[in-house]
Coordinates of C-alpha atoms in Angstrom, one line a residue:
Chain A
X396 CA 235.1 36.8 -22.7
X397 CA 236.4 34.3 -25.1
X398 CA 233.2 33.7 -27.3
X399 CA 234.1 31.9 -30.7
X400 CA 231.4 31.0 -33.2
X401 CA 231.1 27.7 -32.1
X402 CA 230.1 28.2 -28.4
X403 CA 227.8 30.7 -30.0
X404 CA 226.3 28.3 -32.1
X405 CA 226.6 25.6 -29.7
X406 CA 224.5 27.7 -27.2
X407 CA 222.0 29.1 -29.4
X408 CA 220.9 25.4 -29.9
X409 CA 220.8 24.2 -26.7
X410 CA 218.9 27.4 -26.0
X411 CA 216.4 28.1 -28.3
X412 CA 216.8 24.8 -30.6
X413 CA 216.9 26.2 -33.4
X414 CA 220.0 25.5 -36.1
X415 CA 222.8 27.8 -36.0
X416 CA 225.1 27.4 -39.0
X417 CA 228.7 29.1 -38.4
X418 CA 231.1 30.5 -41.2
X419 CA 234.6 31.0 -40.2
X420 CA 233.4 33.8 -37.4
X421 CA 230.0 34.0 -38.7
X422 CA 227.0 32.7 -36.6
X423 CA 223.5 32.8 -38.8
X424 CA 220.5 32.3 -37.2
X425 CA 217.0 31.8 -38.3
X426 CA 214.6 31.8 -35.9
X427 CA 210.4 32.4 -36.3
X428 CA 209.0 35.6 -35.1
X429 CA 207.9 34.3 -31.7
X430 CA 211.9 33.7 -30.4
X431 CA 213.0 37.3 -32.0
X432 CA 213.3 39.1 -29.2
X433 CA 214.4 36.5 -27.0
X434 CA 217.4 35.6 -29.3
X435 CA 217.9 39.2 -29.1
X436 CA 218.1 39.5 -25.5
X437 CA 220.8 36.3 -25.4
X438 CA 222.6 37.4 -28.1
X439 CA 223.1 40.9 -26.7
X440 CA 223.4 40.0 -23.1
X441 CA 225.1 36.8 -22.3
X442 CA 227.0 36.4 -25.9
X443 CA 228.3 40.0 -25.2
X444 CA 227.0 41.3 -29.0
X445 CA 226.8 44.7 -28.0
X446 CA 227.0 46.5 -30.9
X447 CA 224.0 46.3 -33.2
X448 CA 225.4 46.7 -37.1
X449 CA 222.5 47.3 -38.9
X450 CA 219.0 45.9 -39.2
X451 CA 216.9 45.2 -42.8
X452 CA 214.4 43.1 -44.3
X453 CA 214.1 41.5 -47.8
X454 CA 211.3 41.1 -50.0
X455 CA 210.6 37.5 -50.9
X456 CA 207.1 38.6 -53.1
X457 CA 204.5 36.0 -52.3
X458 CA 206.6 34.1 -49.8
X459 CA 206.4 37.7 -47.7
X460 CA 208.7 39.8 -46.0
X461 CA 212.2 39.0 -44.0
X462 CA 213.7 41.2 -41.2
X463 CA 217.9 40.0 -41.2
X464 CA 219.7 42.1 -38.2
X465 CA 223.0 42.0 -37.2
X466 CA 225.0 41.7 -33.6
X467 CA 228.7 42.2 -33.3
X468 CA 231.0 41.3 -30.0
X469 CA 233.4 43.3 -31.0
X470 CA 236.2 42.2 -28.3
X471 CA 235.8 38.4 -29.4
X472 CA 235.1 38.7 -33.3
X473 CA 232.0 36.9 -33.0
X474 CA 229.5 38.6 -35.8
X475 CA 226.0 37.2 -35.3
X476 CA 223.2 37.2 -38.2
X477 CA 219.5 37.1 -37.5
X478 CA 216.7 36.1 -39.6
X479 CA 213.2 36.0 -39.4
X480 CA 210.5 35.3 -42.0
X481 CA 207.4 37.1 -41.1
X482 CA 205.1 35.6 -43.3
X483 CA 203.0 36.2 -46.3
X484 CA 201.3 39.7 -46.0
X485 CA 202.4 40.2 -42.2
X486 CA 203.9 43.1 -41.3
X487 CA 204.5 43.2 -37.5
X488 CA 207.4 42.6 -36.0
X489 CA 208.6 42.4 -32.4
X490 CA 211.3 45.7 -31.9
X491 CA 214.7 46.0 -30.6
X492 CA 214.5 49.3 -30.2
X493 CA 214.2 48.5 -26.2
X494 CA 217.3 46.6 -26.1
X495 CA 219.7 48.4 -28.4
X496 CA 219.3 52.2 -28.9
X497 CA 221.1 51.5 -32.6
X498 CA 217.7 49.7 -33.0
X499 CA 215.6 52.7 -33.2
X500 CA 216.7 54.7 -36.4
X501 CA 217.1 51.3 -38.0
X502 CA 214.1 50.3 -37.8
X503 CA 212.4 53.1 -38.9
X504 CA 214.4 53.0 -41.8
X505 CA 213.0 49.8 -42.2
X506 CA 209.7 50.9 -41.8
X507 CA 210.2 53.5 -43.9
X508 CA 211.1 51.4 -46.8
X509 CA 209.5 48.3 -46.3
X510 CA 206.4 49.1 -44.4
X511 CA 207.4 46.3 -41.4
X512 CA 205.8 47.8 -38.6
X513 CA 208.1 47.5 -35.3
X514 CA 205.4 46.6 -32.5
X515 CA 207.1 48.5 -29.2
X516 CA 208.9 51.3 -31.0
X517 CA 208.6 54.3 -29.0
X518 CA 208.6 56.5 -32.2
X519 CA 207.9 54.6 -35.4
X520 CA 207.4 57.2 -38.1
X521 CA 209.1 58.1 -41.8
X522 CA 212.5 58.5 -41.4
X523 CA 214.0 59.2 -45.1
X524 CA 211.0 60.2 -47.1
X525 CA 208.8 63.0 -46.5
X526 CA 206.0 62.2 -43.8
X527 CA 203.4 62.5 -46.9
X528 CA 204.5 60.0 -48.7
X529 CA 202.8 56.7 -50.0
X530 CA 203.8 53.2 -49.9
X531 CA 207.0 51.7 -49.4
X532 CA 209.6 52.1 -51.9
X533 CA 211.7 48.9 -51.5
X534 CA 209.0 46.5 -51.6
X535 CA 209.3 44.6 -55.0
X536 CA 205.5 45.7 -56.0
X537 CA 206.6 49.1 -55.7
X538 CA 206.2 51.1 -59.1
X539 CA 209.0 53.7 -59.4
X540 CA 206.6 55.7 -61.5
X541 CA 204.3 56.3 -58.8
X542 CA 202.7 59.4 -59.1
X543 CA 204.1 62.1 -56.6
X544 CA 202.3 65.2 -57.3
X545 CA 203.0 68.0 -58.7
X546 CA 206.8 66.5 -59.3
X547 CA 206.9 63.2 -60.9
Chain B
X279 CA 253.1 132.1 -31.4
X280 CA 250.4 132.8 -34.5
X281 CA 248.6 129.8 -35.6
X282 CA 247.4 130.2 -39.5
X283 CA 244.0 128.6 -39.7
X284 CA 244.2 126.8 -43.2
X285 CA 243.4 128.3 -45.9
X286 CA 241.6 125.7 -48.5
X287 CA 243.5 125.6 -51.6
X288 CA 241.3 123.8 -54.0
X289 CA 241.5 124.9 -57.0
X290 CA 239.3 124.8 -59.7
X291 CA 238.5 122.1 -62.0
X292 CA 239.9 122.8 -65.8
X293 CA 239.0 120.7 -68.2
X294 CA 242.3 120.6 -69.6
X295 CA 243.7 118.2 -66.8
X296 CA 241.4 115.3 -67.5
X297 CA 244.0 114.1 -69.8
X298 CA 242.3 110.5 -70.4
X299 CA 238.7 112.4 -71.1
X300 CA 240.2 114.5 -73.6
X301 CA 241.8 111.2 -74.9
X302 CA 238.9 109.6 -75.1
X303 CA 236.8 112.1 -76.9
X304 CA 239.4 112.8 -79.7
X305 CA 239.6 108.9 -80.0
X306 CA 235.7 108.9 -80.6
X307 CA 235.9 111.9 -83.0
X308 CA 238.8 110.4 -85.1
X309 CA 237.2 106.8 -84.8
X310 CA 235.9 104.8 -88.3
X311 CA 232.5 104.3 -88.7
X312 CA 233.0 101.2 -88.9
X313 CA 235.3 100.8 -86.1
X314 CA 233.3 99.2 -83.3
X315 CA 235.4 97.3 -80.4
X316 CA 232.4 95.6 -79.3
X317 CA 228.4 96.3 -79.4
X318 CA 227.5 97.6 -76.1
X319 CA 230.9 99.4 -76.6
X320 CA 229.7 101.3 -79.3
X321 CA 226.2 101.5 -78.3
X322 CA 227.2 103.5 -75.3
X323 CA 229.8 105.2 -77.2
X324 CA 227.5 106.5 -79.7
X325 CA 225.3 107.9 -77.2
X326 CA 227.8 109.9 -75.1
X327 CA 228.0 113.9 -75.8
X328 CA 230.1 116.3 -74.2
X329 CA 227.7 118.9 -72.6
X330 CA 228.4 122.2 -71.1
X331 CA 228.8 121.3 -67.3
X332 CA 229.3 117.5 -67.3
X333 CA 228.9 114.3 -69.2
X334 CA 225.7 112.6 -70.1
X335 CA 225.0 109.4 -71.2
X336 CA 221.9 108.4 -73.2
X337 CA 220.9 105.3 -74.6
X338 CA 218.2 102.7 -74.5
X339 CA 217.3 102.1 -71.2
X340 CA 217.1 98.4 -71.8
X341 CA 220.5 98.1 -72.8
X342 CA 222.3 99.7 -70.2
X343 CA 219.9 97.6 -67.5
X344 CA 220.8 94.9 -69.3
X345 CA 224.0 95.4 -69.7
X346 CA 224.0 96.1 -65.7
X347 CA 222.2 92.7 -65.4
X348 CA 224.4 90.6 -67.3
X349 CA 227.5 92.5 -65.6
X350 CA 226.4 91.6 -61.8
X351 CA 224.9 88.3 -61.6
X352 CA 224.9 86.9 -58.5
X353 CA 224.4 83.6 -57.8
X354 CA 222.2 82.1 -54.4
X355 CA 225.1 79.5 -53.0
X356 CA 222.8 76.7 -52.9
X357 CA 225.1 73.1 -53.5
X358 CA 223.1 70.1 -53.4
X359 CA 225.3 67.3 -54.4
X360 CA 228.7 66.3 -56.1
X361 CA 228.1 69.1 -58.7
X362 CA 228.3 71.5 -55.9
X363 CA 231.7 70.8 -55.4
X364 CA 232.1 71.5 -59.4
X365 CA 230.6 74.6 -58.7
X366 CA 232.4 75.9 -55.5
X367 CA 235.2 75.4 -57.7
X368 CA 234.3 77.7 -60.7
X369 CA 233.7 80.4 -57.5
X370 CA 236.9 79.7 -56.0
X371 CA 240.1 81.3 -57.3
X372 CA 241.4 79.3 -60.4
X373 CA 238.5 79.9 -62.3
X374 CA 237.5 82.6 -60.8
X375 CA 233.8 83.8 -62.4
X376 CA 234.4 87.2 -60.3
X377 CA 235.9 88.1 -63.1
X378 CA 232.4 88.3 -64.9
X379 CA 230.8 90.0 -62.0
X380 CA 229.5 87.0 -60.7
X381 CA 229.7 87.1 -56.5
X382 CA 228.1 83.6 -54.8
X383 CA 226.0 85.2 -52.5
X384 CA 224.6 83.6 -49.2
X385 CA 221.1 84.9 -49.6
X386 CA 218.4 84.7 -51.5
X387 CA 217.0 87.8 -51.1
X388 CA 219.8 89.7 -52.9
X389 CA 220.1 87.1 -55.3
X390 CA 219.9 87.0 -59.8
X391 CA 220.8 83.2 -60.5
X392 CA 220.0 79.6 -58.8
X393 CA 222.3 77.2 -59.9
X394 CA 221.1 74.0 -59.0
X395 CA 224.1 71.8 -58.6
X396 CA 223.2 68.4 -58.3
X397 CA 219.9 65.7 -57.4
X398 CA 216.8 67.3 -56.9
X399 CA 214.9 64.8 -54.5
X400 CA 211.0 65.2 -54.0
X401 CA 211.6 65.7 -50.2
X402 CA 214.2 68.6 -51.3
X403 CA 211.6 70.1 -54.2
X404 CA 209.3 72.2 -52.0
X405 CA 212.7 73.9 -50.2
X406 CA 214.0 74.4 -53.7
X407 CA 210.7 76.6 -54.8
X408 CA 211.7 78.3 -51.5
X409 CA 214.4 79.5 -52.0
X410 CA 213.2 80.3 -56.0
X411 CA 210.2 82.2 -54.4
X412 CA 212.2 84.3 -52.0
X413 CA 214.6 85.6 -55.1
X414 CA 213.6 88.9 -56.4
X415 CA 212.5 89.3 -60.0
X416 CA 214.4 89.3 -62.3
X417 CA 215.9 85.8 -61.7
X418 CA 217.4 83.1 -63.5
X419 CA 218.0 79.4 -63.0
X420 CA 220.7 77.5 -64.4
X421 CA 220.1 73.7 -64.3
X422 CA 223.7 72.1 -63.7
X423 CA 224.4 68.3 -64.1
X424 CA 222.6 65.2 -65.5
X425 CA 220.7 64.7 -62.4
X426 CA 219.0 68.6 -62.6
X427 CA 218.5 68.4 -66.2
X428 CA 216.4 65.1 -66.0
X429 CA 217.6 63.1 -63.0
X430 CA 220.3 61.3 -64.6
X431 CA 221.2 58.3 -63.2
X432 CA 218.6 58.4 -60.4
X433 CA 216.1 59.0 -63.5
X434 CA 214.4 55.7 -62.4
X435 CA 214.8 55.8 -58.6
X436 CA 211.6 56.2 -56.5
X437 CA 213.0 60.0 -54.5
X438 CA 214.0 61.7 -57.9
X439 CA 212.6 64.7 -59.5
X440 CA 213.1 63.9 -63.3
X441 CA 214.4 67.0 -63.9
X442 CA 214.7 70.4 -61.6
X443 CA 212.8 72.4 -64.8
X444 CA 209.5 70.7 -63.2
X445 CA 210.1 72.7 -60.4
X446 CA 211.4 76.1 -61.3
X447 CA 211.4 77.1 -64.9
X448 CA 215.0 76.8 -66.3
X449 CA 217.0 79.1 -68.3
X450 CA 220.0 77.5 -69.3
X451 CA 221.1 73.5 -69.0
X452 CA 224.4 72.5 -68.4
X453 CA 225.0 68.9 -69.0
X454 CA 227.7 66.4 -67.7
X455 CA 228.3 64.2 -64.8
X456 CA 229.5 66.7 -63.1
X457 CA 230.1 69.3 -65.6
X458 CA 233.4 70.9 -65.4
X459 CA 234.1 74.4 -64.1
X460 CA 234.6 75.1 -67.8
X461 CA 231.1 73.5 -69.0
X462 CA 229.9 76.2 -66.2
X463 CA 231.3 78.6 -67.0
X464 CA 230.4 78.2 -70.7
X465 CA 226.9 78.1 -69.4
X466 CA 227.2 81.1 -67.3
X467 CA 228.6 83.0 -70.3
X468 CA 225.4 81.8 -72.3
X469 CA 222.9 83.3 -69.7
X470 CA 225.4 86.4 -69.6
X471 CA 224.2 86.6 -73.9
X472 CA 220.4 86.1 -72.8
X473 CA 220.3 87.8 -69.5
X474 CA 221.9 91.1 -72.3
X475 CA 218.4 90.0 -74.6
X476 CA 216.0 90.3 -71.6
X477 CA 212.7 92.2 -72.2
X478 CA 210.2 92.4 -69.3
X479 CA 206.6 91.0 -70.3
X480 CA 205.0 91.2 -66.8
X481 CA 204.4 87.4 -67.0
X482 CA 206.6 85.3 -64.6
X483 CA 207.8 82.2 -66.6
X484 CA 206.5 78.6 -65.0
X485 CA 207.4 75.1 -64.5
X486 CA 207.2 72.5 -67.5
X487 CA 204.0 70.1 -67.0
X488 CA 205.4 66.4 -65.4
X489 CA 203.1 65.4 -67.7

């Protein structure tokens, strides 16, 4: 399968119609919550990304959280970027944990450090930190001094 | 044919074989006064006498439990970072603490010392008391690295314990990033001195206050 980062691009927007800008054999797409799964499901199945790199999220304070994720076809080079903004204060998120098994540790991580909660995760719990533990360390509100007793 | 059984020839012990005893004593008769290799030599020295039937040692009993102490520490094997690899190193054969008497041992439970080579995370803390609880008394810790002494460069991370002596009450801190097998052993040599100054008080030491 000869996918290059144009046809990618080119049939993400006829697609879904959303913009997707290409760098060298980078695809990024930004997409709102409501099309996260579906672009997903395209990206995965018809572009042939198979292998999911890695899944985050970024803190952007007041203007809320954003969940980036990664797809790789690793036979045609094509590396595929996805963004979503979620929102001020929202935490859900649709989960990929159905379509890509990588998904699942991923976004517990994610949960773990960012509080986004994954809505369809068979098993979202702590992954890192001990099952005790309060808040979410990554978020930018997050004190480091935070008492943990009887350690810190 | 006759078959002798055999007939035990063991003869009896005379004192004037044991050459190096005989040595030994005349070199502790014609010694100085003043003429003291080192302290615990002496102190045991001065408190051998030649009895009728045998030899007898007396002394202080703290000094030669001490001295025992100090002379077979051995350490729990418990690595938990980059310092660990530090440490395995002062175990393994180029350093070589054996010399001292020091055996890493894979259990607790027969255990003297806790070196606690490297980042002490919160998640890791309760394991760490553990292990510290299961020792038998007496027991030492030896905090090694930046990141046990106060949490080093992970000081202002959100996972770190600021310092492994708010877990377990320390005894001796090593610093560097890592230290080398020299700084540990330096250290080791410096809990030998205290371990050979230990006095029971019936009162377990405790962890400093985080605050």
């Amino acid at each position: 399968m000869s996918t290059t980062a144009a046809d990618a691009s080119a049939r993400i927007r006829e697609t879904f119609g959303v913009e997707a800008a290409v760098d060298g054999a980078m695809v990024t797409v930004v997409v709102p919550r409501e099309l996260w799964t579906e672009l997903a499901h395209f990206t995965n199945r018809v572009l042939g990304c198979r292998y999911f790199n890695w899944l985050s999220a970024i803190d952007w304070k007041e203007h809320g959280l954003e969940v980036v994720c990664r797809l790789e076809n690793l036979d045609a080079g094509l590396v595929l970027t996805m963004r979503t903004r979620l929102g001020p204060g929202e935490t859900r998120c649709p989960s990929l944990a159905g379509l890509c098994r990588g998904a699942d540790w991923m976004e517990r991580e994610c949960y773990d450090m960012f509080g986004v909660r994954f809505e369809g995760h068979p098993d979202l719990r702590r992954i890192l930190l001990s099952e005790d533990w309060e808040g979410y360390p990554l978020r930018k509100d997050y004190a480091v001094d935070t008492p943990f007793a009887p350690y810190r | 044919m006759e078959v002798k059984p055999p007939t035990p020839q063991i003869p009896a012990p005379v004192w004037t074989e044991f050459k190096d005893l005989q040595e030994w004593e005349k070199y502790h008769q014609e010694r100085a006064p003043d003429d003291k290799t080192s302290d615990t030599l002496a102190a045991i020295a001065d408190a051998i006498h030649h009895m009728p039937g045998g030899w007898i040692v007396t002394t202080t009993t703290e000094k030669i439990f001490n001295w025992a102490r100090k002379s077979s520490i051995w350490p729990v094997t418990f690595g938990l970072a980059c310092c660990a690899i530090e440490m395995m190193a002062t175990f393994a054969s180029r350093f070589d603490v054996e010399r001292f008497g020091m055996v890493p041992w894979a259990s607790p439970r027969h255990s003297d010392l806790m070196i606690v080579s490297g980042t002490v995370t919160i998640k890791m803390a309760p394991m760490l008391k553990r292990i510290y609880d299961q020792m038998p008394d007496p027991k030492w810790v030896v905090s090694m690295g930046s990141c046990a002494n106060s949490g080093g460069p992970f000081r202002h991370g959100y996972h770190v314990v600021k310092g492994v002596d708010r877990v377990v009450p320390v005894d001796v801190y090593v610093p560097g990033c890592p230290p080398t097998p020299d700084s540990l052993m330096y250290g080791l040599l410096k809990l030998q001195e205290q371990v050979g100054e230990f006095q029971k008080t019936g009162k377990r030491p405790t962890a400093s206050d985080p605050k």
